[in-house]
Coordinates of C-alpha atoms in Angstrom, one line a residue:
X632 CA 0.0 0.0 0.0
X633 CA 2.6 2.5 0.6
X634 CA 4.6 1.8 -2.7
X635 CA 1.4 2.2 -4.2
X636 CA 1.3 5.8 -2.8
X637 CA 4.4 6.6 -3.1
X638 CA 3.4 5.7 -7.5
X639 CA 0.4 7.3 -7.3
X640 CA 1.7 10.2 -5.7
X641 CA 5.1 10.4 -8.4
X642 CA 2.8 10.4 -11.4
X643 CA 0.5 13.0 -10.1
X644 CA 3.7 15.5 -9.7
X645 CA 4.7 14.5 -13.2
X646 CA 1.3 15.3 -14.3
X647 CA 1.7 18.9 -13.0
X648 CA 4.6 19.4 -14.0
X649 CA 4.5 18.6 -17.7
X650 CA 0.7 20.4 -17.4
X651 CA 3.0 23.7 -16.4
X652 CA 5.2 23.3 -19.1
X653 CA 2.5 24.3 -21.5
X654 CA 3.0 27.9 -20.3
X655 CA 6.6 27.8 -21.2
X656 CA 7.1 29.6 -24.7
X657 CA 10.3 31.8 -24.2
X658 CA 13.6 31.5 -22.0
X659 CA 12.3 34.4 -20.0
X660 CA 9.1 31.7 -19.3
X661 CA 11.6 28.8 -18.4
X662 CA 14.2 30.3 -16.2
X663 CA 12.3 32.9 -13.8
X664 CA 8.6 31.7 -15.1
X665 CA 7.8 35.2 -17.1
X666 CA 8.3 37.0 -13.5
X667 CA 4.8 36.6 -12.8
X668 CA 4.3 34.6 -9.2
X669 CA 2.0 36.3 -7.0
X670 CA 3.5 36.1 -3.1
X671 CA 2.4 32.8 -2.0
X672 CA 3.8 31.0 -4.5
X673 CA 7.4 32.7 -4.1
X674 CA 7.1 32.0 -0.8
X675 CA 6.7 28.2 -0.9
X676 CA 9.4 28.4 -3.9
X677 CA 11.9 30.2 -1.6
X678 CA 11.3 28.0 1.3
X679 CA 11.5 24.9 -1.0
X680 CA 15.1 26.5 -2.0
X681 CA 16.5 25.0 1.6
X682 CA 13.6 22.6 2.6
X683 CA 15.2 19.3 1.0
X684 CA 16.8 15.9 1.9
X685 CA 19.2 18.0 4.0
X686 CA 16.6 19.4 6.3
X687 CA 14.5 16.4 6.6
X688 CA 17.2 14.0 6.6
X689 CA 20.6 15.2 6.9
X690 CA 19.9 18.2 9.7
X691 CA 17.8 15.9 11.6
X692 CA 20.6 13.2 11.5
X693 CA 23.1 15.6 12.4
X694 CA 20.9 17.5 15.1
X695 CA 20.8 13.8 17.1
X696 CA 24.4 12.9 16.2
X697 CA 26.5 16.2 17.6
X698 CA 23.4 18.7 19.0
X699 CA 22.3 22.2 17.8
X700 CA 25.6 23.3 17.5
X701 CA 26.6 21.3 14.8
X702 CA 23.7 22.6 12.4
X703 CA 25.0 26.4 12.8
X704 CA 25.2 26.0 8.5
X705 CA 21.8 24.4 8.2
X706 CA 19.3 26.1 9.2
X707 CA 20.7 29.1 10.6
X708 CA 23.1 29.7 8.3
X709 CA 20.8 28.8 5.3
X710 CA 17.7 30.8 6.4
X711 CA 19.5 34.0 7.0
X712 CA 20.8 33.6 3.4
X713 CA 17.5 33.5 1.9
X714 CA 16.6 36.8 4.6
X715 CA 19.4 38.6 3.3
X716 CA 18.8 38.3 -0.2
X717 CA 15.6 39.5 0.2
X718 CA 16.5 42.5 2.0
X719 CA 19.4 43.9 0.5
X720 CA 19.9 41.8 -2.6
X721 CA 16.2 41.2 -4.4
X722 CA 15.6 44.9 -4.7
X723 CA 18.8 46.0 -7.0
X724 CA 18.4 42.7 -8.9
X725 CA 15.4 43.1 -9.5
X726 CA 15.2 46.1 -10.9
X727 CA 17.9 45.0 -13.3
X728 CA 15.6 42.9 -15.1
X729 CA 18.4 40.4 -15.5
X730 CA 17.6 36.5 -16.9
X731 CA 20.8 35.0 -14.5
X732 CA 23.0 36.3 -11.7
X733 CA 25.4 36.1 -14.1
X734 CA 24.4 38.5 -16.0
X735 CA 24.4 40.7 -13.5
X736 CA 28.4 40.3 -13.4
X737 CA 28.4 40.9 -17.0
X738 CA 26.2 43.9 -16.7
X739 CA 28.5 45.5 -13.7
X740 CA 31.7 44.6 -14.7
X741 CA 32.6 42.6 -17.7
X742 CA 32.4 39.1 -20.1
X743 CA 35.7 37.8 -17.7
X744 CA 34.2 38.1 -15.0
X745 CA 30.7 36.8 -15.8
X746 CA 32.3 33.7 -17.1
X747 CA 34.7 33.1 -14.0
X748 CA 31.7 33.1 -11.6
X749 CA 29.0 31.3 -13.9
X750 CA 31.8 28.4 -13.8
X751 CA 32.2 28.8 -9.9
X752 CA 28.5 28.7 -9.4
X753 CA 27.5 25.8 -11.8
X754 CA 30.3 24.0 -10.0
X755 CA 28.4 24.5 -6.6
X756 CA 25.8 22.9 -7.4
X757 CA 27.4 19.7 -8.2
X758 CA 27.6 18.5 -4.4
X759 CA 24.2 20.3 -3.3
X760 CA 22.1 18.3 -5.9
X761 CA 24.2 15.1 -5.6
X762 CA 22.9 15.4 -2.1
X763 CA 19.2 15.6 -3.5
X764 CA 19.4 12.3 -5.6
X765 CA 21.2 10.7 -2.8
X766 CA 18.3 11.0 -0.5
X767 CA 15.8 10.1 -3.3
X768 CA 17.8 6.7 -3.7
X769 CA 17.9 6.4 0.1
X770 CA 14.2 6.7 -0.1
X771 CA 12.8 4.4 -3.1
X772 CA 15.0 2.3 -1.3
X773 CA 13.6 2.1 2.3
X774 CA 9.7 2.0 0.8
X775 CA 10.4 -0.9 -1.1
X776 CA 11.9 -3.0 1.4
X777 CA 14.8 -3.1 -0.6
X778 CA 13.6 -4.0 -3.5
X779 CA 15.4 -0.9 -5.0
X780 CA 18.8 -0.7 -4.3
X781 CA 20.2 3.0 -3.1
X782 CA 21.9 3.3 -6.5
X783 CA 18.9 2.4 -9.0
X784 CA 16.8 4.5 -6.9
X785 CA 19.0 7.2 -7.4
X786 CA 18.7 6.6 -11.0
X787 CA 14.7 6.4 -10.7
X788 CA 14.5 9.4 -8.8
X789 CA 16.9 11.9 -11.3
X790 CA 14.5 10.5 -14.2
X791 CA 11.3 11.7 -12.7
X792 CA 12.6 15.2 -12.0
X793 CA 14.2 15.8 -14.6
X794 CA 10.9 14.6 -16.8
X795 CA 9.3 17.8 -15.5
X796 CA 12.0 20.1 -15.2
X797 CA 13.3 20.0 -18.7
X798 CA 10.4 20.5 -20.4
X799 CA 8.4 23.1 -17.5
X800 CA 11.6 24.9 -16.3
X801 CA 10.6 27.5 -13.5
X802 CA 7.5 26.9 -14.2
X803 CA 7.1 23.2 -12.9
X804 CA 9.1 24.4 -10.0
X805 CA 6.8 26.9 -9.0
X806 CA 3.4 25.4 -9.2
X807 CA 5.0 21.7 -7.6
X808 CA 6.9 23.8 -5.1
X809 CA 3.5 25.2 -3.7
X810 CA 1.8 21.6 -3.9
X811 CA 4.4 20.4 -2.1
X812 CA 5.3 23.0 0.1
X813 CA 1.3 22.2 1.9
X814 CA 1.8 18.6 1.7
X815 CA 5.3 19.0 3.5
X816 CA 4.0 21.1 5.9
X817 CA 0.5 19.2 6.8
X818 CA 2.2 15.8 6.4
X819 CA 5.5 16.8 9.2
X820 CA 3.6 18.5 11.6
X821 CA 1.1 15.3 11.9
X822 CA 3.8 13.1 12.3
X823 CA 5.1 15.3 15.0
X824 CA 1.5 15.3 16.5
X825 CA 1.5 11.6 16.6
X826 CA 4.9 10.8 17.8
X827 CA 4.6 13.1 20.6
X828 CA 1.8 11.1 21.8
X829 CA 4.5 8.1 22.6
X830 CA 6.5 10.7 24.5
X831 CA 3.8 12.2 26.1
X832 CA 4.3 15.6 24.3
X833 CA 6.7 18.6 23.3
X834 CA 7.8 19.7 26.4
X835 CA 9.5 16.3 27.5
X836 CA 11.3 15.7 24.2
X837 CA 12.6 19.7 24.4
X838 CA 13.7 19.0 28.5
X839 CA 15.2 15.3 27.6
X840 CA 17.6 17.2 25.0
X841 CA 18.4 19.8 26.9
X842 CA 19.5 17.3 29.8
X843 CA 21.4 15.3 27.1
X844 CA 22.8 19.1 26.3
X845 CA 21.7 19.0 22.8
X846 CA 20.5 22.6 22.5
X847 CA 23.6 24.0 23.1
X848 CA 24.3 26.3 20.1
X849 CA 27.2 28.4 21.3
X850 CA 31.0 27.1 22.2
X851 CA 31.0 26.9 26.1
X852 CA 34.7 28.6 25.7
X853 CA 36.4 32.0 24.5
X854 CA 38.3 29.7 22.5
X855 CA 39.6 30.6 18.9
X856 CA 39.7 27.3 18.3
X857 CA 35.7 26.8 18.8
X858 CA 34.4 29.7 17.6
X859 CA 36.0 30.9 14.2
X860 CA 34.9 27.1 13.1
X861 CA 31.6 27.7 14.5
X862 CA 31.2 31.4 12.6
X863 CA 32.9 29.9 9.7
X864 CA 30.5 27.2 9.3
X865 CA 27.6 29.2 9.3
X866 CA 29.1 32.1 7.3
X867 CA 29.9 29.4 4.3
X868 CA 26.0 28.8 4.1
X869 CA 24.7 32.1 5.0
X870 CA 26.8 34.0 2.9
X871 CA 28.4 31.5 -0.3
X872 CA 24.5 30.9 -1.1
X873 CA 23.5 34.2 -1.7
X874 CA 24.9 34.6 -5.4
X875 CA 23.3 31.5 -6.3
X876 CA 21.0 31.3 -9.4
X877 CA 18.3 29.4 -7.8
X878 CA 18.5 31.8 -4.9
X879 CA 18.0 34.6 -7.4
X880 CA 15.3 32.5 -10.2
X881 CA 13.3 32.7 -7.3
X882 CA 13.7 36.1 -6.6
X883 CA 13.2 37.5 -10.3
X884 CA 10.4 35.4 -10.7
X885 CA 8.1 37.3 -8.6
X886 CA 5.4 39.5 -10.5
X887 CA 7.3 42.8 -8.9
X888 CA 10.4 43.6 -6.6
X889 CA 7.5 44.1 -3.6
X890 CA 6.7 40.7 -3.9
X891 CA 9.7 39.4 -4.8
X892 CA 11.2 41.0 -1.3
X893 CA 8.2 39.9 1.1
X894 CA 8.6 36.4 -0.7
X895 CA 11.9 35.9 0.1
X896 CA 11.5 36.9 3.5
X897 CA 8.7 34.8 4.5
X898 CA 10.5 31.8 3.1
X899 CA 13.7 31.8 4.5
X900 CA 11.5 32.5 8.1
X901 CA 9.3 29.8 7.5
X902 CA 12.3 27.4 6.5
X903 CA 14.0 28.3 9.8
X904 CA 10.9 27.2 11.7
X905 CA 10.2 24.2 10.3
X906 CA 13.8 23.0 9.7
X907 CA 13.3 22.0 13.8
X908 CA 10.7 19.6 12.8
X909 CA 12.4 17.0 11.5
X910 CA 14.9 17.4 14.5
X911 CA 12.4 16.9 16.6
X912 CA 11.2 13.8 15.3
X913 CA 14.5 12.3 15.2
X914 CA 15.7 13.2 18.9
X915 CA 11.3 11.9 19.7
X916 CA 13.3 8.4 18.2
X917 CA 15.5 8.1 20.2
X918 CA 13.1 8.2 23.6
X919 CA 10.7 5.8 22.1
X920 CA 13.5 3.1 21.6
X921 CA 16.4 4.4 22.9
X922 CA 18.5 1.4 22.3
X923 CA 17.8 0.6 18.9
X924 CA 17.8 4.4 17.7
X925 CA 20.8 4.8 19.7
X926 CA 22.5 2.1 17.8
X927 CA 21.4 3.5 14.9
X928 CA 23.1 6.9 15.4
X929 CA 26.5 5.5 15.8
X930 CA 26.0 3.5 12.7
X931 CA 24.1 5.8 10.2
X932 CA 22.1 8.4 11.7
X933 CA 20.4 9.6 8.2
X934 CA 17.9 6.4 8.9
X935 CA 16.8 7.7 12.3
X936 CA 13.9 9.0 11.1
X937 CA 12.8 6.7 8.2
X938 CA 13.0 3.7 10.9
X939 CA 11.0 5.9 13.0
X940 CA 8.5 6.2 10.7
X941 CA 8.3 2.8 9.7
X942 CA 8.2 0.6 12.3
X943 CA 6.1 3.0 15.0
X944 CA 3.3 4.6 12.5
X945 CA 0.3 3.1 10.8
X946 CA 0.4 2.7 7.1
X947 CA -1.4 5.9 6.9
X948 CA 1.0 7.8 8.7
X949 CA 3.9 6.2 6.2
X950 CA 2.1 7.3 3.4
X951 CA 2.0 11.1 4.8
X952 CA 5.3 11.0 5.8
X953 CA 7.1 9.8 2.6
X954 CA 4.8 11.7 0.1
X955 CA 5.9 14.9 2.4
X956 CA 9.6 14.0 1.9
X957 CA 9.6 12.8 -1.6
X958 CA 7.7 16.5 -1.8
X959 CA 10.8 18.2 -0.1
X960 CA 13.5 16.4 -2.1
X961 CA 12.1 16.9 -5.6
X962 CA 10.6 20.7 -4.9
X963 CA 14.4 21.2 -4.2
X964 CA 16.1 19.2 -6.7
X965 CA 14.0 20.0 -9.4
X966 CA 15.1 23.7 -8.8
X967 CA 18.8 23.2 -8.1
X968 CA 19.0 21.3 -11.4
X969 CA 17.3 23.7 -13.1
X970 CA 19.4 26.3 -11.7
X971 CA 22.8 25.6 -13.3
X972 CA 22.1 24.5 -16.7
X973 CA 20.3 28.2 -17.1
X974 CA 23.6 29.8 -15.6
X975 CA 25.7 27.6 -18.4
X976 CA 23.5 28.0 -21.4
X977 CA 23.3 31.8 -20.9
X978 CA 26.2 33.2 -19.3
X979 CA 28.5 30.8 -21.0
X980 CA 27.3 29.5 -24.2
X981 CA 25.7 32.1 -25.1
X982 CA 28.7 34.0 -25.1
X983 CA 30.2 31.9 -28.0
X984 CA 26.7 32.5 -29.9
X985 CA 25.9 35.8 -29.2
X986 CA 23.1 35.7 -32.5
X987 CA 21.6 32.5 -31.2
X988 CA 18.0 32.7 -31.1
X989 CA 15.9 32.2 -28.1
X990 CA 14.5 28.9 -29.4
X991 CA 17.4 28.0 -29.8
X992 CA 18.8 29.2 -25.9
X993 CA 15.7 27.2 -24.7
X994 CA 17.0 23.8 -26.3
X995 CA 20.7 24.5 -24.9
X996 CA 19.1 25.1 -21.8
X997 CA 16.8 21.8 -21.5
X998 CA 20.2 19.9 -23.0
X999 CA 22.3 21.0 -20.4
X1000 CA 19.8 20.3 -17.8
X1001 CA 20.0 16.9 -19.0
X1002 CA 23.7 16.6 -18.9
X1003 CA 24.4 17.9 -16.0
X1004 CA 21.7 15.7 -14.6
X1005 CA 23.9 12.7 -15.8
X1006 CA 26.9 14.4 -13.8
X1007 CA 25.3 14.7 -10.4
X1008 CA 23.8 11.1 -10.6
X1009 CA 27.4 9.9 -11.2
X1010 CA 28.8 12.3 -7.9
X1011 CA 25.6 10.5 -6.5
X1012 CA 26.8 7.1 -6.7
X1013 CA 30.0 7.4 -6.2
X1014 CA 30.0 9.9 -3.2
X1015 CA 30.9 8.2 0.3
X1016 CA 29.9 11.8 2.2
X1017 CA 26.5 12.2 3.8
X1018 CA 24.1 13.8 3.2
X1019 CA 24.5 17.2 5.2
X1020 CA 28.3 16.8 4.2
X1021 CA 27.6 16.9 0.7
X1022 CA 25.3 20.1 1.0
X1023 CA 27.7 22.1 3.4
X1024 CA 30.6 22.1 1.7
X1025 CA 29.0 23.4 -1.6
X1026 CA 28.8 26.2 -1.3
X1027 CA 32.8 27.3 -0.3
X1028 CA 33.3 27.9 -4.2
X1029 CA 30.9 30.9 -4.4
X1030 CA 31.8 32.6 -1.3
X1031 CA 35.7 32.9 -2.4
X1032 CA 34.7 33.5 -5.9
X1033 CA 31.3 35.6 -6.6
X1034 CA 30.5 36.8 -3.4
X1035 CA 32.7 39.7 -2.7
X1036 CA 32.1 40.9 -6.6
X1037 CA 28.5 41.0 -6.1
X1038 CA 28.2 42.6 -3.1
X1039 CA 30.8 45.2 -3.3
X1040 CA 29.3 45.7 -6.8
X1041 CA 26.1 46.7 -5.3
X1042 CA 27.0 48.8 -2.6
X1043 CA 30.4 50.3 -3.5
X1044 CA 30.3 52.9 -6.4
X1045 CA 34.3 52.6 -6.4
X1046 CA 34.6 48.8 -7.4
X1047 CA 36.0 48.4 -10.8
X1048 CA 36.3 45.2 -13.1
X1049 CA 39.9 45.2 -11.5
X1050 CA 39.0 44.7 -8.5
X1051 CA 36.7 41.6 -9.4
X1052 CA 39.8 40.6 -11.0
X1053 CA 41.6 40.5 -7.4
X1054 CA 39.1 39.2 -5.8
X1055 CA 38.2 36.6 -7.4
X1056 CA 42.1 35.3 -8.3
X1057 CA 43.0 36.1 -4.9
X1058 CA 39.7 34.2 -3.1
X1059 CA 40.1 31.2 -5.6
X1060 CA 43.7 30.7 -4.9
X1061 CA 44.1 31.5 -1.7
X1062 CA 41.3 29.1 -0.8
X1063 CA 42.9 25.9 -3.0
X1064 CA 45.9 26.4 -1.6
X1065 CA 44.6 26.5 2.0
X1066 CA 42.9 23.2 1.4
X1067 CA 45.8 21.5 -0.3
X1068 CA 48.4 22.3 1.6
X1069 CA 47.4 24.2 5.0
X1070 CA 45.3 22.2 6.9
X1071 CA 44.0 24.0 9.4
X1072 CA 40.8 22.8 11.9
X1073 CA 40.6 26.6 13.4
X1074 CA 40.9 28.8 10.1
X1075 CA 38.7 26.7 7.6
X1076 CA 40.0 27.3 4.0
X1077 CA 36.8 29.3 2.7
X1078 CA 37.0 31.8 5.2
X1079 CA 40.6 32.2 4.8
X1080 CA 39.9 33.0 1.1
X1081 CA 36.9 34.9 1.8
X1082 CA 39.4 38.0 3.6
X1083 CA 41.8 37.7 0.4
X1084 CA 38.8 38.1 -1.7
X1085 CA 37.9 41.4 0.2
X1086 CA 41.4 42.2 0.5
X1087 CA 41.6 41.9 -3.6
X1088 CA 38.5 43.9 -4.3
X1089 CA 39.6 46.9 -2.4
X1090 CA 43.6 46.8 -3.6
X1091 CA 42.8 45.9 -7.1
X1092 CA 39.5 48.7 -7.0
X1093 CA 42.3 51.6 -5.1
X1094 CA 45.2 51.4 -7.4
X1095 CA 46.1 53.0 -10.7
X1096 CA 43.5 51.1 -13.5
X1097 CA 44.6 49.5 -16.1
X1098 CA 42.9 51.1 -18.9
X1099 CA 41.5 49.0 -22.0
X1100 CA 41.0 50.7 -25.1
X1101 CA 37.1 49.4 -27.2
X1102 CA 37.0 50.4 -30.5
X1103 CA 34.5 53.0 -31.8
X1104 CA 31.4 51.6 -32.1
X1105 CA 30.0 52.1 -35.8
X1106 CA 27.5 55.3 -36.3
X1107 CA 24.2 53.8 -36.5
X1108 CA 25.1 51.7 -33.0
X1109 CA 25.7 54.7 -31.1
X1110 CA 22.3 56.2 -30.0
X1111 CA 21.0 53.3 -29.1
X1112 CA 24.5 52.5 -27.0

């Protein structure tokens, strides 16, 4: 009965999807759907950005294994990332009228640059939605007993989102997003109702962690050594994830930049919320058997809740449960796979075709999105990190690379293409270097480059320019330049 759901449930989302893709007719339509999603839906797209195998799976894992501490990335890191954009990103952008954050670099400072921190960004996303397919393998695995291995359900999973996405784009994301973002939501917090009934509510669940001192967020010590980690870690995510194209499809999708700011807002607050319902559930494991879920955490803490689920609920309950998290992973990897093939096809094919037609740009995209599906299912497969390792570490690229050129080329009048040329060398290197050869469990490599990045953008912006010299453009070009 609950594989039979779990079918029934997959071909309905395929339905919707390919029903959205009937409103897809440009590359404006496929990458930011037209920019015309009124607030509730950019809400539920926002919080579906974060709201993915890592939340319900990998933060909840994590949350049990090392406490609240250990999830400074996810979801406090993550959640202020989507705030932030909203506040002092969404607007500028926005107004831009830009197709990719790419772009935007283009726009602000040059092709160089735009091509540099496409590549850095599409590279992100390699480990992020590796991490996605991971967990959908992980789960066609557990509801058919095995049936499935982890590997061909990886393989089953990337195949149905990827049937939607290529041919709905933003589109398909927006209109499942919001499906799924009300089953999600319904289908977690009656779990959480009905598993507090075997611990005999909230409160004792919230006191038994706190004994156990898993709500301790902040190092006990004024230790370098505990806290740059600790900022680090939550810097990578807050921060490396805010020049991200799925971060900013979202944001330029909304029908105008008040909706597109309010959206964002309300969907990284939300996600923070609601991230601490899969934590609960797990830690609620662990009191209703606490040897067998204790066992379980040494071994492989990512089945915590799964187990849960499955050998303490009704049917009924399974079937809520799994449609919610098969709604969380594919809201989120639909979009994250989605995300980078856009980025490629226009900021860095497009640049080699410049008089390509936008039927054309709309095959490249779907083509891409197809290829680099291939790629992450490999990384998939072949990945021995977990689930929440996979997804925190992603992100380290962008923050060295296309964060301090993005920001600094908002909000400081005096950066020059230069200076993005500093930063980004400086960040990039700096950075590889620190992970190759400087080990270090105090000054994590990403931070490290993130000061020569800053460091870069202000010498390289400061100092004499060197000047390059465009030829004339022709007579009938120039009014219109």
């Amino acid at each position: 009965m609950l594989l039979g759901f779990v079918v029934l449930y997959l071909l309905v989302s395929i339905g919707i999807g390919l029903y959205a893709a009937t409103r897809v007719r440009t590359t404006k339509d496929y990458a930011v759907a037209g920019r015309s999603l009124p607030l509730p839906v950019v809400t539920a797209t926002v919080f579906a950005t974060w709201f993915g195998a890592e939340t319900v799976l990998g933060v909840s894992a994590t949350f049990v294994k090392d406490g609240l501490g250990a999830v400074v990335a996810d979801p406090f890191g993550a959640s202020m990332c989507l705030i932030l954009a909203g506040l002092f990103f969404a607007p500028k952008l926005y107004r831009m009228g830009l197709l990719t954050i790419g772009d935007y670099y283009r726009v602000r400072y040059n092709r160089p640059v735009e091509v540099v921190t496409s590549i850095a960004i599409v590279i992100s996303y390699l480990g992020w939605v590796a991490a996605q397919i991971k967990a959908l393998g992980l789960v066609f695995n557990i509801v058919t007993n095995g049936a499935i291995s982890n590997e061909w359900g990886m393989v089953l999973g990337a195949a149905i989102v990827l049937t939607y996405t290529t041919f709905g784009g933003m589109f398909s994301v927006a209109f499942l997003d919001f499906i799924q973002m009300v089953v999600v939501m319904c289908g977690l917090l009656f779990i959480a109702w009905y598993i507090s009934g075997f611990t005999g509510g909230v409160a004792p669940v919230v006191a038994h962690a706190a004994e156990a001192g898993k709500l301790k967020f902040f190092p006990e010590e004024a230790s370098l050594a505990l806290w740059v980690p600790f900022i680090g870690a939550g810097i990578t995510m807050m921060l490396g994830s805010i020049p991200q194209q799925d971060v900013f499809q979202r944001i330029t999708s909304a029908k105008n930049e008040k909706t597109a700011v309010r959206g964002s807002v309300l969907g990284g607050s939300i996600y923070f919320a609601f991230a601490f319902v899969p934590m609960f559930l797990a830690y609620a494991a662990t009191m209703v058997d606490p040897y067998k879920f204790g066992e379980l955490v040494k071994t492989d803490s990512q089945l915590v809740l799964p187990t849960l689920i499955l050998q303490h609920t009704p049917v009924f309950a399974q079937v809520i449960f799994f449609g919610a998290l098969l709604s969380a992973i594919m809201a989120c990897s639909s979009a994250t796979l989605l995300a980078p093939s856009v980025a490629f096809s226009e900021n860095i094919v497009r640049g080699f075709y410049p008089k390509m037609s936008d039927r054309k740009l709309l095959t490249v995209m779907r083509l891409s999105l197809v290829g680099f599906a291939l790629i992450v299912l490999f990384i998939a497969i072949n990945s021995k990190l977990t689930i929440f390792q996979m997804v925190e570490s992603a992100y380290k690229v962008t923050l060295v690379t296309a964060f301090v050129p993005l920001v600094f080329g908002l909000y400081w009048k005096r950066a020059t293409t230069q200076g993005a040329y500093f930063a980004m060398t400086l960040g990039l290197s700096v950075w590889l270097s620190c992970e190759i050869f400087v080990k270090s469990e105090i000054w994590l490599a990403q931070i490290v480059g993130l000061f020569a990045a800053i460091a870069g953008m202000l010498v390289g912006s400061l100092i004499p320019q060197k000047v390059v010299r465009h030829q004339p453009l022709p007579e009938h070009l120039r009014a219109h330049h």
